[in-house]
mmCIF file of N, CA and C in Angstrom:
data_model
loop_
_atom_site.group_PDB
_atom_site.id
_atom_site.type_symbol
_atom_site.label_atom_id
_atom_site.label_comp_id
_atom_site.label_asym_id
_atom_site.label_seq_id
_atom_site.Cartn_x
_atom_site.Cartn_y
_atom_site.Cartn_z
ATOM 1 N N MET A 1 0.832 -1.173 0.000
ATOM 2 C CA MET A 1 0.000 0.000 0.000
ATOM 3 C C MET A 1 0.881 1.242 0.000
ATOM 4 N N GLY A 2 0.452 2.263 -0.709
ATOM 5 C CA GLY A 2 1.199 3.499 -0.824
ATOM 6 C C GLY A 2 0.932 4.440 0.338
ATOM 7 N N TYR A 3 0.950 5.688 0.011
ATOM 8 C CA TYR A 3 0.745 6.706 1.030
ATOM 9 C C TYR A 3 -0.276 7.727 0.548
ATOM 10 N N ARG A 4 -0.658 8.614 1.436
ATOM 11 C CA ARG A 4 -1.580 9.698 1.106
ATOM 12 C C ARG A 4 -0.831 11.016 1.275
ATOM 13 N N LEU A 5 -1.084 11.932 0.356
ATOM 14 C CA LEU A 5 -0.446 13.246 0.392
ATOM 15 C C LEU A 5 -1.496 14.295 0.726
ATOM 16 N N PHE A 6 -1.264 15.031 1.798
ATOM 17 C CA PHE A 6 -2.182 16.069 2.253
ATOM 18 C C PHE A 6 -1.518 17.411 2.008
ATOM 19 N N ILE A 7 -2.164 18.256 1.192
ATOM 20 C CA ILE A 7 -1.572 19.543 0.828
ATOM 21 C C ILE A 7 -2.413 20.669 1.416
ATOM 22 N N ASP A 8 -1.844 21.348 2.394
ATOM 23 C CA ASP A 8 -2.511 22.499 3.003
ATOM 24 C C ASP A 8 -1.500 23.198 3.906
ATOM 25 N N PRO A 9 -1.367 24.510 3.784
ATOM 26 C CA PRO A 9 -0.389 25.212 4.617
ATOM 27 C C PRO A 9 -0.830 25.412 6.068
ATOM 28 N N THR A 10 -2.121 25.260 6.361
ATOM 29 C CA THR A 10 -2.604 25.583 7.710
ATOM 30 C C THR A 10 -3.366 24.468 8.414
ATOM 31 N N THR A 11 -3.890 23.509 7.694
ATOM 32 C CA THR A 11 -4.729 22.462 8.280
ATOM 33 C C THR A 11 -3.969 21.141 8.326
ATOM 34 N N THR A 12 -4.306 20.302 9.281
ATOM 35 C CA THR A 12 -3.686 18.981 9.386
ATOM 36 C C THR A 12 -4.621 17.921 8.812
ATOM 37 N N PRO A 13 -4.085 16.797 8.391
ATOM 38 C CA PRO A 13 -4.948 15.723 7.885
ATOM 39 C C PRO A 13 -5.930 15.228 8.946
ATOM 40 N N GLN A 14 -5.511 15.218 10.197
ATOM 41 C CA GLN A 14 -6.374 14.730 11.268
ATOM 42 C C GLN A 14 -7.595 15.634 11.465
ATOM 43 N N ALA A 15 -7.473 16.908 11.129
ATOM 44 C CA ALA A 15 -8.609 17.822 11.254
ATOM 45 C C ALA A 15 -9.680 17.531 10.209
ATOM 46 N N VAL A 16 -9.258 17.056 9.047
ATOM 47 C CA VAL A 16 -10.200 16.778 7.961
ATOM 48 C C VAL A 16 -10.661 15.327 7.989
ATOM 49 N N TYR A 17 -9.747 14.424 8.291
ATOM 50 C CA TYR A 17 -10.037 12.989 8.300
ATOM 51 C C TYR A 17 -9.704 12.395 9.670
ATOM 52 N N PRO A 18 -10.472 12.722 10.704
ATOM 53 C CA PRO A 18 -10.133 12.232 12.046
ATOM 54 C C PRO A 18 -10.216 10.715 12.190
ATOM 55 N N SER A 19 -11.009 10.065 11.356
ATOM 56 C CA SER A 19 -11.171 8.612 11.487
ATOM 57 C C SER A 19 -10.196 7.823 10.619
ATOM 58 N N VAL A 20 -9.395 8.502 9.819
ATOM 59 C CA VAL A 20 -8.432 7.814 8.959
ATOM 60 C C VAL A 20 -7.097 7.772 9.687
ATOM 61 N N ALA A 21 -6.751 6.599 10.168
ATOM 62 C CA ALA A 21 -5.534 6.446 10.959
ATOM 63 C C ALA A 21 -4.403 5.889 10.104
ATOM 64 N N THR A 22 -3.949 6.672 9.171
ATOM 65 C CA THR A 22 -2.798 6.267 8.366
ATOM 66 C C THR A 22 -1.761 7.363 8.427
ATOM 67 N N ASP A 23 -0.570 7.012 8.045
ATOM 68 C CA ASP A 23 0.474 8.024 7.980
ATOM 69 C C ASP A 23 0.281 8.863 6.734
ATOM 70 N N TRP A 24 0.279 10.139 6.925
ATOM 71 C CA TRP A 24 0.137 11.086 5.830
ATOM 72 C C TRP A 24 1.482 11.753 5.571
ATOM 73 N N GLN A 25 1.790 11.964 4.322
ATOM 74 C CA GLN A 25 2.849 12.902 3.960
ATOM 75 C C GLN A 25 2.153 14.246 3.849
ATOM 76 N N THR A 26 2.746 15.279 4.380
ATOM 77 C CA THR A 26 2.112 16.589 4.309
ATOM 78 C C THR A 26 2.975 17.550 3.511
ATOM 79 N N ALA A 27 2.308 18.467 2.844
ATOM 80 C CA ALA A 27 2.980 19.512 2.077
ATOM 81 C C ALA A 27 2.204 20.804 2.271
ATOM 82 N N GLY A 28 2.932 21.895 2.400
ATOM 83 C CA GLY A 28 2.283 23.175 2.595
ATOM 84 C C GLY A 28 2.140 23.987 1.330
ATOM 85 N N ASN A 29 2.810 23.547 0.262
ATOM 86 C CA ASN A 29 2.752 24.309 -0.986
ATOM 87 C C ASN A 29 3.100 23.407 -2.173
ATOM 88 N N HIS A 30 3.096 23.997 -3.351
ATOM 89 C CA HIS A 30 3.367 23.260 -4.588
ATOM 90 C C HIS A 30 4.735 22.582 -4.558
ATOM 91 N N ASP A 31 5.771 23.317 -4.190
ATOM 92 C CA ASP A 31 7.122 22.761 -4.215
ATOM 93 C C ASP A 31 7.265 21.573 -3.267
ATOM 94 N N GLN A 32 6.681 21.673 -2.086
ATOM 95 C CA GLN A 32 6.735 20.558 -1.142
ATOM 96 C C GLN A 32 5.946 19.359 -1.656
ATOM 97 N N ALA A 33 4.842 19.609 -2.345
ATOM 98 C CA ALA A 33 4.045 18.516 -2.916
ATOM 99 C C ALA A 33 4.832 17.798 -4.010
ATOM 100 N N VAL A 34 5.477 18.560 -4.884
ATOM 101 C CA VAL A 34 6.305 17.951 -5.936
ATOM 102 C C VAL A 34 7.424 17.135 -5.305
ATOM 103 N N MET A 35 8.095 17.698 -4.300
ATOM 104 C CA MET A 35 9.199 16.990 -3.652
ATOM 105 C C MET A 35 8.718 15.695 -2.998
ATOM 106 N N ALA A 36 7.530 15.712 -2.396
ATOM 107 C CA ALA A 36 6.989 14.491 -1.788
ATOM 108 C C ALA A 36 6.801 13.405 -2.837
ATOM 109 N N VAL A 37 6.299 13.771 -4.010
ATOM 110 C CA VAL A 37 6.087 12.785 -5.077
ATOM 111 C C VAL A 37 7.422 12.314 -5.643
ATOM 112 N N VAL A 38 8.373 13.221 -5.813
ATOM 113 C CA VAL A 38 9.689 12.839 -6.332
ATOM 114 C C VAL A 38 10.374 11.862 -5.376
ATOM 115 N N LEU A 39 10.303 12.133 -4.084
ATOM 116 C CA LEU A 39 10.990 11.292 -3.098
ATOM 117 C C LEU A 39 10.260 9.996 -2.780
ATOM 118 N N ASN A 40 8.920 10.030 -2.784
ATOM 119 C CA ASN A 40 8.136 8.882 -2.315
ATOM 120 C C ASN A 40 7.344 8.173 -3.394
ATOM 121 N N GLY A 41 7.359 8.695 -4.612
ATOM 122 C CA GLY A 41 6.542 8.122 -5.672
ATOM 123 C C GLY A 41 5.129 8.680 -5.621
ATOM 124 N N LEU A 42 4.322 8.223 -6.536
ATOM 125 C CA LEU A 42 2.951 8.709 -6.641
ATOM 126 C C LEU A 42 2.128 8.252 -5.438
ATOM 127 N N PRO A 43 1.431 9.178 -4.782
ATOM 128 C CA PRO A 43 0.568 8.757 -3.674
ATOM 129 C C PRO A 43 -0.685 8.066 -4.201
ATOM 130 N N ASP A 44 -1.322 7.306 -3.332
ATOM 131 C CA ASP A 44 -2.610 6.708 -3.687
ATOM 132 C C ASP A 44 -3.685 7.779 -3.751
ATOM 133 N N GLU A 45 -3.506 8.808 -2.937
ATOM 134 C CA GLU A 45 -4.529 9.840 -2.819
ATOM 135 C C GLU A 45 -3.874 11.176 -2.507
ATOM 136 N N VAL A 46 -4.386 12.225 -3.141
ATOM 137 C CA VAL A 46 -4.020 13.599 -2.805
ATOM 138 C C VAL A 46 -5.243 14.241 -2.181
ATOM 139 N N CYS A 47 -5.063 14.885 -1.057
ATOM 140 C CA CYS A 47 -6.137 15.625 -0.399
ATOM 141 C C CYS A 47 -5.692 17.071 -0.277
ATOM 142 N N ALA A 48 -6.529 17.978 -0.725
ATOM 143 C CA ALA A 48 -6.206 19.403 -0.658
ATOM 144 C C ALA A 48 -7.490 20.197 -0.501
ATOM 145 N N SER A 49 -7.350 21.396 0.021
ATOM 146 C CA SER A 49 -8.535 22.247 0.139
ATOM 147 C C SER A 49 -9.013 22.626 -1.249
ATOM 148 N N LYS A 50 -10.289 22.876 -1.367
ATOM 149 C CA LYS A 50 -10.861 23.305 -2.644
ATOM 150 C C LYS A 50 -10.208 24.608 -3.091
ATOM 151 N N ALA A 51 -9.975 25.509 -2.138
ATOM 152 C CA ALA A 51 -9.346 26.789 -2.482
ATOM 153 C C ALA A 51 -7.947 26.570 -3.053
ATOM 154 N N TRP A 52 -7.151 25.678 -2.435
ATOM 155 C CA TRP A 52 -5.803 25.423 -2.943
ATOM 156 C C TRP A 52 -5.867 24.707 -4.287
ATOM 157 N N SER A 53 -6.751 23.738 -4.418
ATOM 158 C CA SER A 53 -6.869 22.992 -5.678
ATOM 159 C C SER A 53 -7.217 23.904 -6.842
ATOM 160 N N ASP A 54 -8.036 24.914 -6.575
ATOM 161 C CA ASP A 54 -8.441 25.846 -7.626
ATOM 162 C C ASP A 54 -7.452 26.990 -7.824
ATOM 163 N N SER A 55 -6.494 27.130 -6.918
ATOM 164 C CA SER A 55 -5.523 28.225 -7.014
ATOM 165 C C SER A 55 -4.504 27.940 -8.119
ATOM 166 N N ASP A 56 -3.694 28.940 -8.432
ATOM 167 C CA ASP A 56 -2.633 28.748 -9.423
ATOM 168 C C ASP A 56 -1.687 27.630 -9.003
ATOM 169 N N ALA A 57 -1.376 27.556 -7.704
ATOM 170 C CA ALA A 57 -0.473 26.512 -7.212
ATOM 171 C C ALA A 57 -1.082 25.123 -7.394
ATOM 172 N N GLY A 58 -2.360 24.984 -7.106
ATOM 173 C CA GLY A 58 -3.032 23.696 -7.289
ATOM 174 C C GLY A 58 -3.098 23.294 -8.750
ATOM 175 N N GLN A 59 -3.391 24.260 -9.609
ATOM 176 C CA GLN A 59 -3.430 23.984 -11.047
ATOM 177 C C GLN A 59 -2.040 23.602 -11.555
ATOM 178 N N GLN A 60 -1.019 24.294 -11.042
ATOM 179 C CA GLN A 60 0.353 24.001 -11.447
ATOM 180 C C GLN A 60 0.751 22.592 -11.014
ATOM 181 N N PHE A 61 0.351 22.180 -9.815
ATOM 182 C CA PHE A 61 0.671 20.832 -9.348
ATOM 183 C C PHE A 61 -0.038 19.788 -10.206
ATOM 184 N N ALA A 62 -1.286 20.028 -10.551
ATOM 185 C CA ALA A 62 -2.015 19.097 -11.423
ATOM 186 C C ALA A 62 -1.321 18.987 -12.781
ATOM 187 N N ARG A 63 -0.892 20.124 -13.338
ATOM 188 C CA ARG A 63 -0.174 20.093 -14.624
ATOM 189 C C ARG A 63 1.149 19.350 -14.488
ATOM 190 N N TRP A 64 1.813 19.515 -13.340
ATOM 191 C CA TRP A 64 3.069 18.804 -13.123
ATOM 192 C C TRP A 64 2.826 17.292 -13.095
ATOM 193 N N LEU A 65 1.759 16.859 -12.430
ATOM 194 C CA LEU A 65 1.441 15.427 -12.398
ATOM 195 C C LEU A 65 1.214 14.882 -13.805
ATOM 196 N N VAL A 66 0.474 15.618 -14.624
ATOM 197 C CA VAL A 66 0.215 15.181 -16.005
ATOM 198 C C VAL A 66 1.519 15.134 -16.789
ATOM 199 N N SER A 67 2.337 16.177 -16.694
ATOM 200 C CA SER A 67 3.616 16.205 -17.414
ATOM 201 C C SER A 67 4.527 15.071 -16.967
ATOM 202 N N ALA A 68 4.580 14.829 -15.658
ATOM 203 C CA ALA A 68 5.413 13.747 -15.135
ATOM 204 C C ALA A 68 4.914 12.390 -15.610
ATOM 205 N N ASP A 69 3.610 12.241 -15.750
ATOM 206 C CA ASP A 69 3.054 10.997 -16.283
ATOM 207 C C ASP A 69 3.416 10.844 -17.757
ATOM 208 N N LEU A 70 3.309 11.917 -18.503
ATOM 209 C CA LEU A 70 3.602 11.854 -19.940
ATOM 210 C C LEU A 70 5.072 11.570 -20.217
ATOM 211 N N ASP A 71 5.975 12.106 -19.379
ATOM 212 C CA ASP A 71 7.400 11.861 -19.636
ATOM 213 C C ASP A 71 7.939 10.633 -18.911
ATOM 214 N N GLY A 72 7.076 9.927 -18.184
ATOM 215 C CA GLY A 72 7.475 8.673 -17.556
ATOM 216 C C GLY A 72 8.096 8.811 -16.175
ATOM 217 N N THR A 73 8.127 10.019 -15.622
ATOM 218 C CA THR A 73 8.670 10.211 -14.278
ATOM 219 C C THR A 73 7.823 9.476 -13.244
ATOM 220 N N ILE A 74 6.518 9.542 -13.408
ATOM 221 C CA ILE A 74 5.576 8.805 -12.566
ATOM 222 C C ILE A 74 4.577 8.118 -13.484
ATOM 223 N N ARG A 75 3.779 7.253 -12.944
ATOM 224 C CA ARG A 75 2.713 6.602 -13.710
ATOM 225 C C ARG A 75 1.399 6.788 -12.971
ATOM 226 N N LEU A 76 0.588 7.718 -13.467
ATOM 227 C CA LEU A 76 -0.750 7.867 -12.903
ATOM 228 C C LEU A 76 -1.553 6.629 -13.258
ATOM 229 N N ASN A 77 -2.218 6.053 -12.275
ATOM 230 C CA ASN A 77 -3.027 4.871 -12.556
ATOM 231 C C ASN A 77 -4.500 5.200 -12.356
ATOM 232 N N GLU A 78 -5.335 4.292 -12.763
ATOM 233 C CA GLU A 78 -6.773 4.557 -12.728
ATOM 234 C C GLU A 78 -7.347 4.577 -11.319
ATOM 235 N N HIS A 79 -6.555 4.225 -10.325
ATOM 236 C CA HIS A 79 -7.020 4.242 -8.941
ATOM 237 C C HIS A 79 -6.587 5.505 -8.197
ATOM 238 N N PHE A 80 -5.847 6.378 -8.871
ATOM 239 C CA PHE A 80 -5.381 7.619 -8.249
ATOM 240 C C PHE A 80 -6.573 8.509 -7.895
ATOM 241 N N ILE A 81 -6.530 9.114 -6.716
ATOM 242 C CA ILE A 81 -7.635 9.948 -6.230
ATOM 243 C C ILE A 81 -7.097 11.314 -5.820
ATOM 244 N N TRP A 82 -7.816 12.358 -6.209
ATOM 245 C CA TRP A 82 -7.547 13.721 -5.720
ATOM 246 C C TRP A 82 -8.844 14.211 -5.106
ATOM 247 N N ARG A 83 -8.863 14.391 -3.797
ATOM 248 C CA ARG A 83 -10.065 14.843 -3.099
ATOM 249 C C ARG A 83 -9.891 16.286 -2.644
ATOM 250 N N CYS A 84 -10.987 17.015 -2.685
ATOM 251 C CA CYS A 84 -11.012 18.394 -2.189
ATOM 252 C C CYS A 84 -11.971 18.483 -1.013
ATOM 253 N N TYR A 85 -11.642 19.338 -0.082
ATOM 254 C CA TYR A 85 -12.517 19.562 1.060
ATOM 255 C C TYR A 85 -12.724 21.065 1.238
ATOM 256 N N ASP A 86 -13.840 21.415 1.877
ATOM 257 C CA ASP A 86 -14.138 22.833 2.116
ATOM 258 C C ASP A 86 -13.603 23.259 3.483
ATOM 259 N N VAL A 87 -13.889 24.479 3.867
ATOM 260 C CA VAL A 87 -13.351 25.020 5.119
ATOM 261 C C VAL A 87 -13.828 24.263 6.353
ATOM 262 N N ASP A 88 -14.950 23.580 6.261
ATOM 263 C CA ASP A 88 -15.453 22.787 7.383
ATOM 264 C C ASP A 88 -14.847 21.389 7.432
ATOM 265 N N GLY A 89 -14.032 21.042 6.440
ATOM 266 C CA GLY A 89 -13.438 19.715 6.393
ATOM 267 C C GLY A 89 -14.300 18.684 5.703
ATOM 268 N N THR A 90 -15.387 19.106 5.084
ATOM 269 C CA THR A 90 -16.270 18.191 4.373
ATOM 270 C C THR A 90 -15.739 17.968 2.964
ATOM 271 N N VAL A 91 -15.583 16.704 2.575
ATOM 272 C CA VAL A 91 -15.137 16.406 1.212
ATOM 273 C C VAL A 91 -16.244 16.832 0.264
ATOM 274 N N ILE A 92 -15.902 17.700 -0.684
ATOM 275 C CA ILE A 92 -16.934 18.276 -1.540
ATOM 276 C C ILE A 92 -16.857 17.832 -2.988
ATOM 277 N N ASP A 93 -15.713 17.435 -3.452
ATOM 278 C CA ASP A 93 -15.652 16.907 -4.812
ATOM 279 C C ASP A 93 -14.363 16.137 -5.006
ATOM 280 N N ASN A 94 -14.264 15.524 -6.147
ATOM 281 C CA ASN A 94 -13.108 14.698 -6.434
ATOM 282 C C ASN A 94 -12.119 15.417 -7.319
ATOM 283 N N GLY A 95 -11.633 16.517 -6.829
ATOM 284 C CA GLY A 95 -10.423 17.094 -7.325
ATOM 285 C C GLY A 95 -10.413 18.060 -8.464
ATOM 286 N N ASN A 96 -9.276 18.060 -9.082
ATOM 287 C CA ASN A 96 -8.933 19.014 -10.112
ATOM 288 C C ASN A 96 -9.555 18.609 -11.439
ATOM 289 N N GLN A 97 -10.279 19.520 -12.064
ATOM 290 C CA GLN A 97 -11.011 19.185 -13.286
ATOM 291 C C GLN A 97 -10.084 18.795 -14.434
ATOM 292 N N ALA A 98 -9.007 19.548 -14.637
ATOM 293 C CA ALA A 98 -8.093 19.239 -15.739
ATOM 294 C C ALA A 98 -7.446 17.873 -15.539
ATOM 295 N N LEU A 99 -7.042 17.574 -14.316
ATOM 296 C CA LEU A 99 -6.446 16.273 -14.027
ATOM 297 C C LEU A 99 -7.470 15.163 -14.210
ATOM 298 N N SER A 100 -8.694 15.390 -13.766
ATOM 299 C CA SER A 100 -9.757 14.394 -13.945
ATOM 300 C C SER A 100 -10.010 14.116 -15.420
ATOM 301 N N GLU A 101 -10.024 15.170 -16.226
ATOM 302 C CA GLU A 101 -10.229 14.987 -17.666
ATOM 303 C C GLU A 101 -9.077 14.208 -18.289
ATOM 304 N N TYR A 102 -7.854 14.491 -17.865
ATOM 305 C CA TYR A 102 -6.698 13.745 -18.374
ATOM 306 C C TYR A 102 -6.812 12.269 -18.004
ATOM 307 N N LEU A 103 -7.125 11.994 -16.747
ATOM 308 C CA LEU A 103 -7.250 10.599 -16.311
ATOM 309 C C LEU A 103 -8.386 9.893 -17.038
ATOM 310 N N ASN A 104 -9.501 10.591 -17.240
ATOM 311 C CA ASN A 104 -10.614 9.988 -17.978
ATOM 312 C C ASN A 104 -10.208 9.654 -19.401
ATOM 313 N N SER A 105 -9.457 10.539 -20.046
ATOM 314 C CA SER A 105 -9.042 10.254 -21.424
ATOM 315 C C SER A 105 -7.991 9.149 -21.460
ATOM 316 N N LYS A 106 -7.122 9.100 -20.455
ATOM 317 C CA LYS A 106 -6.079 8.071 -20.423
ATOM 318 C C LYS A 106 -6.669 6.676 -20.227
ATOM 319 N N PHE A 107 -7.693 6.595 -19.404
ATOM 320 C CA PHE A 107 -8.253 5.287 -19.076
ATOM 321 C C PHE A 107 -9.636 5.069 -19.675
ATOM 322 N N PHE A 108 -9.960 5.814 -20.723
ATOM 323 C CA PHE A 108 -11.251 5.680 -21.392
ATOM 324 C C PHE A 108 -11.339 4.276 -21.960
ATOM 325 N N LYS A 109 -12.319 3.541 -21.517
ATOM 326 C CA LYS A 109 -12.417 2.139 -21.926
ATOM 327 C C LYS A 109 -13.749 1.886 -22.606
ATOM 328 N N CYS A 110 -13.759 2.027 -23.871
ATOM 329 C CA CYS A 110 -14.953 1.651 -24.618
ATOM 330 C C CYS A 110 -14.507 1.150 -25.975
ATOM 331 N N ARG A 111 -15.351 0.446 -26.595
ATOM 332 C CA ARG A 111 -15.063 -0.048 -27.936
ATOM 333 C C ARG A 111 -16.007 0.613 -28.905
ATOM 334 N N LEU A 112 -15.449 1.005 -29.996
ATOM 335 C CA LEU A 112 -16.286 1.565 -31.044
ATOM 336 C C LEU A 112 -16.829 0.417 -31.876
ATOM 337 N N ASN A 113 -18.103 0.405 -32.030
ATOM 338 C CA ASN A 113 -18.715 -0.619 -32.870
ATOM 339 C C ASN A 113 -18.725 -0.110 -34.301
ATOM 340 N N VAL A 114 -17.875 -0.681 -35.079
ATOM 341 C CA VAL A 114 -17.768 -0.262 -36.472
ATOM 342 C C VAL A 114 -18.390 -1.347 -37.335
ATOM 343 N N LEU A 115 -19.358 -0.955 -38.094
ATOM 344 C CA LEU A 115 -20.012 -1.914 -38.985
ATOM 345 C C LEU A 115 -19.134 -2.170 -40.201
ATOM 346 N N PRO A 116 -19.032 -3.415 -40.615
ATOM 347 C CA PRO A 116 -18.238 -3.692 -41.820
ATOM 348 C C PRO A 116 -18.916 -3.091 -43.039
ATOM 349 N N ARG A 117 -18.114 -2.766 -44.011
ATOM 350 C CA ARG A 117 -18.659 -2.180 -45.243
ATOM 351 C C ARG A 117 -19.180 -3.245 -46.152
#
């Protein structure tokens, strides 16, 4: 089993997920988040505030994950999760839209039914 990466400069993982008793890697900003992934590999889950995920830093981190996947530095898999929470600690959505769209296109699994001529 991998690890979970919690990105927030002011909140702790225990404040948002009090019932999740796992070791979290924490990062307070984009650079620390990148360093955590470089040193520890791709986390199973990224948790970040909705405000941070939507900020320039959050968007930059999502773009870095996609670029790192494309150049082979990391391998995003179909089980990767990016969760966002609001100021009350309630999980409100599943992450970054651009990253979600990339993952959906990467793991799009359907067959085109082509009729023979």
